[in-house]
PDB file of C-alpha atoms in Angstrom:
ATOM      1  CA  UNK A   1     -32.093   9.955  -5.575  1.00  0.00           C
ATOM      2  CA  UNK A   2     -32.804  12.368  -8.448  1.00  0.00           C
ATOM      3  CA  UNK A   3     -30.796  15.165  -6.871  1.00  0.00           C
ATOM      4  CA  UNK A   4     -27.833  13.063  -5.827  1.00  0.00           C
ATOM      5  CA  UNK A   5     -25.695  14.202  -8.776  1.00  0.00           C
ATOM      6  CA  UNK A   6     -25.610  17.787  -7.561  1.00  0.00           C
ATOM      7  CA  UNK A   7     -23.531  16.730  -4.552  1.00  0.00           C
ATOM      8  CA  UNK A   8     -20.685  15.377  -6.684  1.00  0.00           C
ATOM      9  CA  UNK A   9     -18.519  16.308  -9.654  1.00  0.00           C
ATOM     10  CA  UNK A  10     -19.984  15.975 -13.130  1.00  0.00           C
ATOM     11  CA  UNK A  11     -17.272  13.513 -14.176  1.00  0.00           C
ATOM     12  CA  UNK A  12     -18.337  11.216 -11.314  1.00  0.00           C
ATOM     13  CA  UNK A  13     -21.817  10.652 -12.759  1.00  0.00           C
ATOM     14  CA  UNK A  14     -20.942   7.303 -14.364  1.00  0.00           C
ATOM     15  CA  UNK A  15     -19.574   5.951 -11.097  1.00  0.00           C
ATOM     16  CA  UNK A  16     -22.655   7.175  -9.200  1.00  0.00           C
ATOM     17  CA  UNK A  17     -24.859   5.336 -11.714  1.00  0.00           C
ATOM     18  CA  UNK A  18     -22.745   2.226 -11.171  1.00  0.00           C
ATOM     19  CA  UNK A  19     -23.222   2.382  -7.388  1.00  0.00           C
ATOM     20  CA  UNK A  20     -26.978   2.790  -7.842  1.00  0.00           C
ATOM     21  CA  UNK A  21     -26.988  -0.314 -10.095  1.00  0.00           C
ATOM     22  CA  UNK A  22     -25.035  -2.320  -7.500  1.00  0.00           C
ATOM     23  CA  UNK A  23     -27.500  -1.278  -4.813  1.00  0.00           C
ATOM     24  CA  UNK A  24     -30.435  -2.226  -7.044  1.00  0.00           C
ATOM     25  CA  UNK A  25     -28.858  -5.629  -7.725  1.00  0.00           C
ATOM     26  CA  UNK A  26     -28.693  -6.416  -3.983  1.00  0.00           C
ATOM     27  CA  UNK A  27     -32.274  -5.253  -3.436  1.00  0.00           C
ATOM     28  CA  UNK A  28     -33.640  -7.200  -6.412  1.00  0.00           C
ATOM     29  CA  UNK A  29     -31.691 -10.422  -5.893  1.00  0.00           C
ATOM     30  CA  UNK A  30     -31.506 -10.244  -2.110  1.00  0.00           C
ATOM     31  CA  UNK A  31     -27.922 -11.438  -2.519  1.00  0.00           C
ATOM     32  CA  UNK A  32     -24.458  -9.941  -1.949  1.00  0.00           C
ATOM     33  CA  UNK A  33     -22.561  -8.052  -4.677  1.00  0.00           C
ATOM     34  CA  UNK A  34     -18.749  -7.865  -4.660  1.00  0.00           C
ATOM     35  CA  UNK A  35     -17.156  -4.964  -6.542  1.00  0.00           C
ATOM     36  CA  UNK A  36     -13.611  -4.116  -7.565  1.00  0.00           C
ATOM     37  CA  UNK A  37     -10.934  -2.171  -5.662  1.00  0.00           C
ATOM     38  CA  UNK A  38     -12.091   1.409  -5.139  1.00  0.00           C
ATOM     39  CA  UNK A  39     -10.037   4.443  -4.182  1.00  0.00           C
ATOM     40  CA  UNK A  40     -10.914   6.552  -1.102  1.00  0.00           C
ATOM     41  CA  UNK A  41     -12.920   9.095  -3.091  1.00  0.00           C
ATOM     42  CA  UNK A  42     -15.036   6.373  -4.714  1.00  0.00           C
ATOM     43  CA  UNK A  43     -15.627   4.776  -1.323  1.00  0.00           C
ATOM     44  CA  UNK A  44     -16.741   8.162   0.032  1.00  0.00           C
ATOM     45  CA  UNK A  45     -19.255   8.440  -2.830  1.00  0.00           C
ATOM     46  CA  UNK A  46     -20.507   4.890  -2.265  1.00  0.00           C
ATOM     47  CA  UNK A  47     -20.981   5.537   1.459  1.00  0.00           C
ATOM     48  CA  UNK A  48     -22.889   8.740   0.697  1.00  0.00           C
ATOM     49  CA  UNK A  49     -25.270   6.918  -1.662  1.00  0.00           C
ATOM     50  CA  UNK A  50     -25.844   3.797   0.415  1.00  0.00           C
ATOM     51  CA  UNK A  51     -25.937   5.820   3.633  1.00  0.00           C
ATOM     52  CA  UNK A  52     -27.696   4.111   6.523  1.00  0.00           C
ATOM     53  CA  UNK A  53     -29.880   2.004   4.266  1.00  0.00           C
ATOM     54  CA  UNK A  54     -31.617  -0.751   6.186  1.00  0.00           C
ATOM     55  CA  UNK A  55     -32.011  -3.051   3.191  1.00  0.00           C
ATOM     56  CA  UNK A  56     -28.451  -2.754   1.803  1.00  0.00           C
ATOM     57  CA  UNK A  57     -25.291  -2.693   3.883  1.00  0.00           C
ATOM     58  CA  UNK A  58     -21.635  -2.537   2.872  1.00  0.00           C
ATOM     59  CA  UNK A  59     -18.297  -3.907   3.998  1.00  0.00           C
ATOM     60  CA  UNK A  60     -14.862  -2.586   3.010  1.00  0.00           C
ATOM     61  CA  UNK A  61     -11.661  -4.661   2.858  1.00  0.00           C
ATOM     62  CA  UNK A  62      -8.485  -4.401   0.805  1.00  0.00           C
ATOM     63  CA  UNK A  63      -6.390  -7.232   2.206  1.00  0.00           C
ATOM     64  CA  UNK A  64      -5.519  -5.699   5.562  1.00  0.00           C
ATOM     65  CA  UNK A  65      -6.715  -2.895   7.799  1.00  0.00           C
ATOM     66  CA  UNK A  66      -4.271  -0.295   6.430  1.00  0.00           C
ATOM     67  CA  UNK A  67      -5.183  -0.494   2.743  1.00  0.00           C
ATOM     68  CA  UNK A  68      -5.893   2.644   0.757  1.00  0.00           C
ATOM     69  CA  UNK A  69      -7.673   0.822  -2.056  1.00  0.00           C
ATOM     70  CA  UNK A  70     -10.395  -1.609  -0.983  1.00  0.00           C
ATOM     71  CA  UNK A  71     -12.939  -3.980  -2.444  1.00  0.00           C
ATOM     72  CA  UNK A  72     -16.499  -3.335  -1.342  1.00  0.00           C
ATOM     73  CA  UNK A  73     -19.134  -5.949  -0.592  1.00  0.00           C
ATOM     74  CA  UNK A  74     -22.747  -4.798  -0.745  1.00  0.00           C
ATOM     75  CA  UNK A  75     -25.097  -7.217   0.966  1.00  0.00           C
ATOM     76  CA  UNK A  76     -28.679  -7.577   2.276  1.00  0.00           C
ATOM     77  CA  UNK A  77     -29.433  -7.241   5.962  1.00  0.00           C
ATOM     78  CA  UNK A  78     -29.543 -11.008   6.644  1.00  0.00           C
ATOM     79  CA  UNK A  79     -25.979 -11.571   5.387  1.00  0.00           C
ATOM     80  CA  UNK A  80     -22.884 -11.751   7.598  1.00  0.00           C
ATOM     81  CA  UNK A  81     -19.708 -11.257   5.513  1.00  0.00           C
ATOM     82  CA  UNK A  82     -16.294 -12.815   6.189  1.00  0.00           C
ATOM     83  CA  UNK A  83     -12.835 -11.804   4.851  1.00  0.00           C
ATOM     84  CA  UNK A  84     -13.008 -14.676   2.335  1.00  0.00           C
ATOM     85  CA  UNK A  85     -16.042 -13.045   0.696  1.00  0.00           C
ATOM     86  CA  UNK A  86     -13.821 -10.249  -0.643  1.00  0.00           C
ATOM     87  CA  UNK A  87     -11.883 -12.688  -2.867  1.00  0.00           C
ATOM     88  CA  UNK A  88      -8.471 -11.050  -2.426  1.00  0.00           C
ATOM     89  CA  UNK A  89      -5.094 -12.710  -2.941  1.00  0.00           C
ATOM     90  CA  UNK A  90      -1.673 -11.430  -1.870  1.00  0.00           C
ATOM     91  CA  UNK A  91       1.268 -11.946  -4.225  1.00  0.00           C
ATOM     92  CA  UNK A  92       4.929 -11.398  -3.442  1.00  0.00           C
ATOM     93  CA  UNK A  93       7.368 -10.532  -6.239  1.00  0.00           C
ATOM     94  CA  UNK A  94      10.554 -12.608  -6.180  1.00  0.00           C
ATOM     95  CA  UNK A  95      13.438 -11.051  -8.130  1.00  0.00           C
ATOM     96  CA  UNK A  96      17.262 -10.785  -7.917  1.00  0.00           C
ATOM     97  CA  UNK A  97      17.203  -7.946  -5.387  1.00  0.00           C
ATOM     98  CA  UNK A  98      20.987  -8.044  -4.931  1.00  0.00           C
ATOM     99  CA  UNK A  99      21.455  -6.858  -8.495  1.00  0.00           C
ATOM    100  CA  UNK A 100      18.269  -4.945  -9.341  1.00  0.00           C
ATOM    101  CA  UNK A 101      16.174  -2.249  -7.679  1.00  0.00           C
ATOM    102  CA  UNK A 102      12.468  -2.235  -8.513  1.00  0.00           C
ATOM    103  CA  UNK A 103      10.085   0.590  -7.629  1.00  0.00           C
ATOM    104  CA  UNK A 104       6.381   0.969  -6.886  1.00  0.00           C
ATOM    105  CA  UNK A 105       5.998   2.891 -10.149  1.00  0.00           C
ATOM    106  CA  UNK A 106       7.592   0.085 -12.195  1.00  0.00           C
ATOM    107  CA  UNK A 107       5.328  -2.550 -10.650  1.00  0.00           C
ATOM    108  CA  UNK A 108       2.231  -0.404 -11.241  1.00  0.00           C
ATOM    109  CA  UNK A 109       3.259   0.315 -14.844  1.00  0.00           C
ATOM    110  CA  UNK A 110       3.877  -3.354 -15.608  1.00  0.00           C
ATOM    111  CA  UNK A 111       0.541  -4.459 -14.145  1.00  0.00           C
ATOM    112  CA  UNK A 112      -1.228  -1.888 -16.314  1.00  0.00           C
ATOM    113  CA  UNK A 113       0.807  -2.845 -19.387  1.00  0.00           C
ATOM    114  CA  UNK A 114      -0.417  -6.466 -19.292  1.00  0.00           C
ATOM    115  CA  UNK A 115      -3.975  -5.228 -19.601  1.00  0.00           C
ATOM    116  CA  UNK A 116      -5.086  -5.035 -15.974  1.00  0.00           C
ATOM    117  CA  UNK A 117      -7.448  -2.213 -15.094  1.00  0.00           C
ATOM    118  CA  UNK A 118      -6.416  -0.290 -11.985  1.00  0.00           C
ATOM    119  CA  UNK A 119      -9.539  -1.405 -10.144  1.00  0.00           C
ATOM    120  CA  UNK A 120      -8.516  -5.084 -10.420  1.00  0.00           C
ATOM    121  CA  UNK A 121      -5.616  -4.834  -7.983  1.00  0.00           C
ATOM    122  CA  UNK A 122      -5.193  -3.083  -4.678  1.00  0.00           C
ATOM    123  CA  UNK A 123      -2.303  -1.578  -2.764  1.00  0.00           C
ATOM    124  CA  UNK A 124       1.277  -2.234  -3.866  1.00  0.00           C
ATOM    125  CA  UNK A 125       3.475  -2.683  -0.809  1.00  0.00           C
ATOM    126  CA  UNK A 126       7.190  -1.887  -1.024  1.00  0.00           C
ATOM    127  CA  UNK A 127       9.584  -2.140   1.913  1.00  0.00           C
ATOM    128  CA  UNK A 128      13.342  -2.343   1.488  1.00  0.00           C
ATOM    129  CA  UNK A 129      13.756  -5.071  -1.156  1.00  0.00           C
ATOM    130  CA  UNK A 130      10.348  -6.705  -0.691  1.00  0.00           C
ATOM    131  CA  UNK A 131       7.402  -6.064  -3.012  1.00  0.00           C
ATOM    132  CA  UNK A 132       3.859  -7.368  -2.608  1.00  0.00           C
ATOM    133  CA  UNK A 133       0.461  -6.472  -4.027  1.00  0.00           C
ATOM    134  CA  UNK A 134      -3.182  -7.387  -3.480  1.00  0.00           C
ATOM    135  CA  UNK A 135      -5.212  -8.635  -6.424  1.00  0.00           C
ATOM    136  CA  UNK A 136      -8.718  -9.869  -7.183  1.00  0.00           C
ATOM    137  CA  UNK A 137      -8.641 -13.663  -6.909  1.00  0.00           C
ATOM    138  CA  UNK A 138     -10.466 -14.111 -10.210  1.00  0.00           C
ATOM    139  CA  UNK A 139      -7.354 -12.849 -11.992  1.00  0.00           C
ATOM    140  CA  UNK A 140      -4.813 -15.124 -10.313  1.00  0.00           C
ATOM    141  CA  UNK A 141      -4.407 -17.530 -13.229  1.00  0.00           C
ATOM    142  CA  UNK A 142      -4.107 -14.700 -15.732  1.00  0.00           C
ATOM    143  CA  UNK A 143      -1.510 -12.753 -13.792  1.00  0.00           C
ATOM    144  CA  UNK A 144       0.626 -15.818 -13.068  1.00  0.00           C
ATOM    145  CA  UNK A 145       0.698 -16.447 -16.815  1.00  0.00           C
ATOM    146  CA  UNK A 146       1.327 -12.868 -17.992  1.00  0.00           C
ATOM    147  CA  UNK A 147       3.287 -11.150 -15.234  1.00  0.00           C
ATOM    148  CA  UNK A 148       6.762 -12.628 -15.617  1.00  0.00           C
ATOM    149  CA  UNK A 149       9.039  -9.641 -15.817  1.00  0.00           C
ATOM    150  CA  UNK A 150       9.318  -6.031 -14.757  1.00  0.00           C
ATOM    151  CA  UNK A 151      11.288  -4.044 -17.293  1.00  0.00           C
ATOM    152  CA  UNK A 152      14.101  -6.404 -18.269  1.00  0.00           C
ATOM    153  CA  UNK A 153      14.084  -8.203 -14.923  1.00  0.00           C
ATOM    154  CA  UNK A 154      12.608 -11.695 -14.767  1.00  0.00           C
ATOM    155  CA  UNK A 155      10.394 -12.217 -11.727  1.00  0.00           C
ATOM    156  CA  UNK A 156       8.404 -14.950 -10.021  1.00  0.00           C
ATOM    157  CA  UNK A 157       5.127 -14.542  -8.186  1.00  0.00           C
ATOM    158  CA  UNK A 158       4.476 -16.303  -4.909  1.00  0.00           C
ATOM    159  CA  UNK A 159       0.971 -16.394  -3.428  1.00  0.00           C
ATOM    160  CA  UNK A 160       1.139 -15.898   0.326  1.00  0.00           C
ATOM    161  CA  UNK A 161      -1.444 -15.549   3.135  1.00  0.00           C
ATOM    162  CA  UNK A 162      -2.985 -12.113   3.644  1.00  0.00           C
ATOM    163  CA  UNK A 163      -1.652 -12.189   7.187  1.00  0.00           C
ATOM    164  CA  UNK A 164       1.908 -12.106   5.776  1.00  0.00           C
ATOM    165  CA  UNK A 165       1.457  -8.658   4.222  1.00  0.00           C
ATOM    166  CA  UNK A 166       4.411  -6.421   5.008  1.00  0.00           C
ATOM    167  CA  UNK A 167       3.878  -3.224   6.942  1.00  0.00           C
ATOM    168  CA  UNK A 168       5.221  -0.358   4.870  1.00  0.00           C
ATOM    169  CA  UNK A 169       5.707   1.788   7.939  1.00  0.00           C
ATOM    170  CA  UNK A 170       3.534   4.585   6.545  1.00  0.00           C
ATOM    171  CA  UNK A 171       2.475   7.007   9.254  1.00  0.00           C
ATOM    172  CA  UNK A 172      -0.519   9.273   8.663  1.00  0.00           C
ATOM    173  CA  UNK A 173      -0.674  12.363  10.841  1.00  0.00           C
ATOM    174  CA  UNK A 174      -4.173  13.744  11.326  1.00  0.00           C
ATOM    175  CA  UNK A 175      -4.365  17.525  11.190  1.00  0.00           C
ATOM    176  CA  UNK A 176      -7.139  20.088  11.421  1.00  0.00           C
ATOM    177  CA  UNK A 177      -6.922  23.329   9.521  1.00  0.00           C
ATOM    178  CA  UNK A 178      -9.081  26.078   8.067  1.00  0.00           C
ATOM    179  CA  UNK A 179      -9.166  27.335   4.492  1.00  0.00           C
ATOM    180  CA  UNK A 180     -10.748  30.368   2.890  1.00  0.00           C
ATOM    181  CA  UNK A 181     -12.141  28.235   0.070  1.00  0.00           C
ATOM    182  CA  UNK A 182     -12.062  24.654  -1.194  1.00  0.00           C
ATOM    183  CA  UNK A 183     -10.011  25.609  -4.242  1.00  0.00           C
ATOM    184  CA  UNK A 184      -7.086  23.294  -4.830  1.00  0.00           C
ATOM    185  CA  UNK A 185      -4.441  26.002  -4.362  1.00  0.00           C
ATOM    186  CA  UNK A 186      -5.976  27.111  -1.057  1.00  0.00           C
ATOM    187  CA  UNK A 187      -6.196  23.566   0.298  1.00  0.00           C
ATOM    188  CA  UNK A 188      -2.626  22.709  -0.745  1.00  0.00           C
ATOM    189  CA  UNK A 189      -1.334  25.914   0.819  1.00  0.00           C
ATOM    190  CA  UNK A 190      -3.011  25.191   4.138  1.00  0.00           C
ATOM    191  CA  UNK A 191      -2.367  21.433   4.391  1.00  0.00           C
ATOM    192  CA  UNK A 192       1.297  21.589   3.341  1.00  0.00           C
ATOM    193  CA  UNK A 193       1.998  24.977   4.950  1.00  0.00           C
ATOM    194  CA  UNK A 194       3.299  26.544   1.739  1.00  0.00           C
ATOM    195  CA  UNK A 195       2.428  29.855   0.098  1.00  0.00           C
ATOM    196  CA  UNK A 196      -0.592  30.088  -2.196  1.00  0.00           C
ATOM    197  CA  UNK A 197       1.769  31.147  -5.001  1.00  0.00           C
ATOM    198  CA  UNK A 198       3.970  28.068  -4.470  1.00  0.00           C
ATOM    199  CA  UNK A 199       0.867  25.883  -4.590  1.00  0.00           C
ATOM    200  CA  UNK A 200      -0.245  27.518  -7.850  1.00  0.00           C
ATOM    201  CA  UNK A 201       3.200  26.948  -9.375  1.00  0.00           C
ATOM    202  CA  UNK A 202       3.135  23.238  -8.471  1.00  0.00           C
ATOM    203  CA  UNK A 203      -0.334  22.904  -9.992  1.00  0.00           C
ATOM    204  CA  UNK A 204       0.593  24.776 -13.192  1.00  0.00           C
ATOM    205  CA  UNK A 205       3.632  22.535 -13.719  1.00  0.00           C
ATOM    206  CA  UNK A 206       1.558  19.346 -13.542  1.00  0.00           C
ATOM    207  CA  UNK A 207       3.078  18.295 -10.214  1.00  0.00           C
ATOM    208  CA  UNK A 208      -0.209  17.890  -8.343  1.00  0.00           C
ATOM    209  CA  UNK A 209      -2.603  14.963  -8.511  1.00  0.00           C
ATOM    210  CA  UNK A 210      -6.099  14.497  -7.152  1.00  0.00           C
ATOM    211  CA  UNK A 211      -7.190  10.883  -6.882  1.00  0.00           C
ATOM    212  CA  UNK A 212      -4.138   9.844  -8.922  1.00  0.00           C
ATOM    213  CA  UNK A 213      -4.972  12.159 -11.845  1.00  0.00           C
ATOM    214  CA  UNK A 214      -2.967  15.280 -12.699  1.00  0.00           C
ATOM    215  CA  UNK A 215      -4.988  18.465 -12.168  1.00  0.00           C
ATOM    216  CA  UNK A 216      -3.629  21.734 -13.574  1.00  0.00           C
ATOM    217  CA  UNK A 217      -6.416  24.128 -12.536  1.00  0.00           C
ATOM    218  CA  UNK A 218      -5.812  26.048  -9.297  1.00  0.00           C
ATOM    219  CA  UNK A 219      -9.547  26.734  -9.058  1.00  0.00           C
ATOM    220  CA  UNK A 220     -10.406  23.003  -9.041  1.00  0.00           C
ATOM    221  CA  UNK A 221     -12.790  22.364  -6.131  1.00  0.00           C
ATOM    222  CA  UNK A 222     -11.689  19.774  -3.567  1.00  0.00           C
ATOM    223  CA  UNK A 223     -14.170  17.342  -2.012  1.00  0.00           C
ATOM    224  CA  UNK A 224     -14.306  15.013   0.978  1.00  0.00           C
ATOM    225  CA  UNK A 225     -12.504  11.750   0.323  1.00  0.00           C
ATOM    226  CA  UNK A 226     -10.065  13.235  -2.192  1.00  0.00           C
ATOM    227  CA  UNK A 227      -6.465  12.039  -2.091  1.00  0.00           C
ATOM    228  CA  UNK A 228      -4.018  14.820  -2.978  1.00  0.00           C
ATOM    229  CA  UNK A 229      -0.339  14.544  -3.794  1.00  0.00           C
ATOM    230  CA  UNK A 230       2.171  17.270  -4.591  1.00  0.00           C
ATOM    231  CA  UNK A 231       5.663  16.473  -5.859  1.00  0.00           C
ATOM    232  CA  UNK A 232       8.119  16.949  -3.024  1.00  0.00           C
ATOM    233  CA  UNK A 233       5.417  17.374  -0.371  1.00  0.00           C
ATOM    234  CA  UNK A 234       3.911  13.889  -0.093  1.00  0.00           C
ATOM    235  CA  UNK A 235       0.315  12.759   0.014  1.00  0.00           C
ATOM    236  CA  UNK A 236      -2.757  13.673   2.018  1.00  0.00           C
ATOM    237  CA  UNK A 237      -6.371  12.525   2.366  1.00  0.00           C
ATOM    238  CA  UNK A 238      -9.210  14.969   2.928  1.00  0.00           C
ATOM    239  CA  UNK A 239     -11.031  13.101   5.677  1.00  0.00           C
ATOM    240  CA  UNK A 240     -13.896  15.459   6.439  1.00  0.00           C
ATOM    241  CA  UNK A 241     -15.197  18.980   6.014  1.00  0.00           C
ATOM    242  CA  UNK A 242     -16.601  20.103   9.349  1.00  0.00           C
ATOM    243  CA  UNK A 243     -18.582  23.210   8.518  1.00  0.00           C
ATOM    244  CA  UNK A 244     -17.474  26.836   8.628  1.00  0.00           C
ATOM    245  CA  UNK A 245     -16.022  29.144  11.250  1.00  0.00           C
ATOM    246  CA  UNK A 246     -17.541  32.484  12.222  1.00  0.00           C
ATOM    247  CA  UNK A 247     -15.205  34.063   9.670  1.00  0.00           C
ATOM    248  CA  UNK A 248     -16.653  31.831   6.953  1.00  0.00           C
ATOM    249  CA  UNK A 249     -13.578  29.610   6.643  1.00  0.00           C
ATOM    250  CA  UNK A 250     -13.949  25.890   6.016  1.00  0.00           C
ATOM    251  CA  UNK A 251     -12.826  23.520   8.769  1.00  0.00           C
ATOM    252  CA  UNK A 252     -10.939  20.593   7.234  1.00  0.00           C
ATOM    253  CA  UNK A 253      -9.674  17.378   8.805  1.00  0.00           C
ATOM    254  CA  UNK A 254      -6.906  15.756   6.767  1.00  0.00           C
ATOM    255  CA  UNK A 255      -4.460  12.892   7.048  1.00  0.00           C
ATOM    256  CA  UNK A 256      -0.941  13.745   5.912  1.00  0.00           C
ATOM    257  CA  UNK A 257       1.545  11.004   5.040  1.00  0.00           C
ATOM    258  CA  UNK A 258       4.739  11.685   6.966  1.00  0.00           C
TER     259      UNK A 258
END
């Protein structure tokens, strides 16, 4: 475990320590441990640390099978988890949709503005005029009290069954490509089929995010599990790095949101 940090970014050390503490909790108490909503990169780290442990296992669920952000349940080998163990509620936003248009960004911004940390709620689903989001059940009372408007628009929240989650119609296309290095500009160029110079320009102008954070260094090293987005080119997930070719290029499997 001592050398585990060398496999990840330095800024991920605190999260790695957190995962190790969660694992220790399950081993010491011999009881399950439910954690907040994690993004794909964090889940990749957690899987790498827990690995194929016999004493501690993990389950991943975000409200439905298509979720990008998921809660994780760590549990001892005797335990058999159910969907209810993940303590997730689904809320639908009711608002005067004939007169007002609300966006994913507005909903996200309002949830953050009432003091919710991003890890306390999951995916925000928007389709046509309907808006829903997954949230940790322990915050239901708080959010029903505090979340009453988005911008100047008054809203109501309706708790509905998880099975009533709308399908956003997102289609991820899996691609395989090769890159000369794992630098951000090289990966963007290959995945989005744009020139390296165009990729560098997007990065320099603050139009590229990795794991929902703006990154302005072309030389930033990409890792498995990263979610990349570039303004005007959509989003992609780096699913796996599958070794190198004879010409020393990295083989990458990625999912691109079409």
